[in-house]
């Protein structure tokens, strides 16, 4: 029990440090997608979205700066939390992730960054998704992550989901630690704002 | 100049009153869409998004309550501001609008509410949109609003945009005044949370 | 009724414009007092604190920048609202005010600014306040404002309350309009950060 | 280095858990003092305010609820951070603290609570403070904490500083852990709102 509380505090605190970094990266505002951004960090033995900490209300743009709408908290992310939980079935050390804007211009920067840093890169072609699966709420995620595994042999560290029917295309960048994940997107944001 | 400043203050203050009402409607949290919600109010002679006040950072959900990420401000909405500007070409008295979640369950409530209150109702079938138009950034909006005019003879007070490729389906509710607009969505939210 | 609503929106909107200006003046962070800052604007015929709009939660300093904790709203200030209501008994056109940090260094800047701009300047010597009055909650304010009237013949546009027993010394700057009031304190803040 | 980062995350996360609890205690709004509230948690070997995490912008009251103005962060508290650093010279296990409103009515509740829970209780009589010391910025704190040590043989777990010249009287409650500290003040707030 004490050890679980320690783990929870550790996860919340580390997520907060990552958030400090993201909020102090003004150029990241340009990478905030329509659905806004979430930044998540799972407990070591996370089994459900309740075991994943995220930013309550997501990260939005206020006064042209990235800004958390609320505090880091467990159980406040659905989509990104389920993505990380699925990914962990194939890459068990992955515990953190962030989503951000996809468009052609950003894709050029991200691909170049992935090459430079030797990060694996992939994408999910949503047109390949069986129609009956899309219809059922919550069944898309297992398909998407399995698709990545099948296409690339391993879940890539950076991937995007192509646009779907009713779904904005989005980048996802994953890692063991939320600060490392944010360091990558902050570098991408700076690179992207120069180009 | 003084009269312009008075108009701007009037618009910001009225939008703030509408926001107070929305933030004190907990059931509205269930109507917040993935792209979050914006609430906009245009100056009487608005010509560009700079002339439309909106909520900086949009309205999100924090601690299970609707919550503005930032302050009301001019020029901080793109999509909803352009929607209102286009709509005004056909219904010049319309100056306020809000977007919210579309799904089948909510649609039943909204349609019933529209009948009860005698509000006109419609939808934009995005599949009808010419492909070459979709490709050009910012050209979708004129098409969508003209489509409503052609289908219904007038822009309906409540309408939804069906899901598009990469686009979440969304309701839009418009009116002359943001407080009246919020009163409608607050009623829909309460009705929706009971059913 | 409609005219009252218009007045309320006008007051809230004008206060919001003043707040935008204050939040975009980083040097004002150095003038935020221990009790934090409030910025108030009264309805033309204000009779009680409910008729005075202020910043809910006051203005504090986050990330070294001035930041409103909540939204402008009626009835959320006590001290500053009562100050303005009392002042209006002698200068009926005054409807706005802001408080900020007093110390010797800031006093030099404020006095110089008042001279340059030809603004009347004064102070309330709390040691002069009758003890029995201090004890009764809410009776200090009428005494303080009457004291200013008696000392200066008119309520000064800038004055400070000297430290009291259990009370931080504070500057108050008043005016007809909150944007004008904020323009003055923003100038003082910039002047103060250079010196 | 890694171990220092782990400690920092642990401190921030635990402080965040305490903040979650405080924000979900509406009755605590009545215990928020004029100078607002800070909640602090020091690193195990803290030596300066930079080693103490606190709530950026302090905790204020918005919409009648306790509300953090900003995020937990190191180095954003001065007064409460220095209080904890001084206290640790006498009670080295103390790492957390919170300040809150002092008045006669609250004092009755706090004293009764301290008796019930067997928590040591004391106060600092600021009138005893040497005048020359008060004048020097930052020299009050060592005197105040030494005064408690001398009066009570040990620093009490709950104490108040009586009103001083220019200083609001304030309660301070200390402990090893910020969640335990907040649990105490939440109990006091509930007790206080019933009586």
XYZ file of C-alpha atoms in Angstrom, chain A residues 33-36 56-58 60-64 67 69-71 73 79 126-127 162-169, chain B residues 33-36 56-58 60-64 67 69-71 73 79 126-127 162-169:
56
model
C -4.036 19.448 -32.564
C -7.786 20.177 -32.817
C -8.488 17.531 -30.168
C -5.845 19.201 -28.003
C -7.079 16.885 -16.594
C -8.776 18.913 -19.352
C -5.835 18.279 -21.725
C -4.483 23.644 -24.926
C -3.166 27.003 -26.178
C -3.840 30.139 -24.150
C -2.252 33.453 -25.054
C -0.327 31.630 -27.791
C -1.189 25.544 -21.228
C -6.282 23.210 -18.506
C -6.117 21.358 -15.168
C -3.768 19.370 -12.946
C -4.380 13.284 -12.210
C -7.764 7.648 -25.758
C -7.028 3.695 -40.911
C -8.486 2.800 -44.278
C -3.895 8.732 -40.682
C -7.184 10.631 -40.868
C -10.220 8.443 -40.363
C -13.911 9.033 -40.868
C -14.682 11.572 -38.127
C -11.100 11.311 -36.800
C -8.318 13.889 -36.968
C -4.934 12.476 -38.030
C -16.612 17.223 -28.063
C -13.107 15.891 -28.786
C -12.137 19.216 -30.357
C -13.474 20.916 -27.220
C -9.004 31.601 -25.503
C -7.941 27.930 -25.316
C -11.573 26.781 -25.740
C -12.735 21.896 -21.785
C -13.647 19.593 -18.876
C -11.674 19.806 -15.633
C -12.726 17.895 -12.543
C -15.795 16.738 -14.490
C -14.104 24.969 -17.692
C -9.023 27.283 -20.433
C -8.449 31.043 -20.763
C -10.277 34.375 -20.899
C -10.766 37.601 -26.126
C -13.418 27.626 -37.097
C -19.969 16.380 -45.795
C -19.954 13.543 -48.302
C -21.718 14.978 -40.281
C -18.373 13.257 -39.812
C -15.868 14.042 -42.547
C -12.521 12.567 -43.452
C -10.375 13.636 -40.496
C -13.265 15.677 -39.049
C -15.341 14.981 -35.933
C -19.103 15.403 -36.414
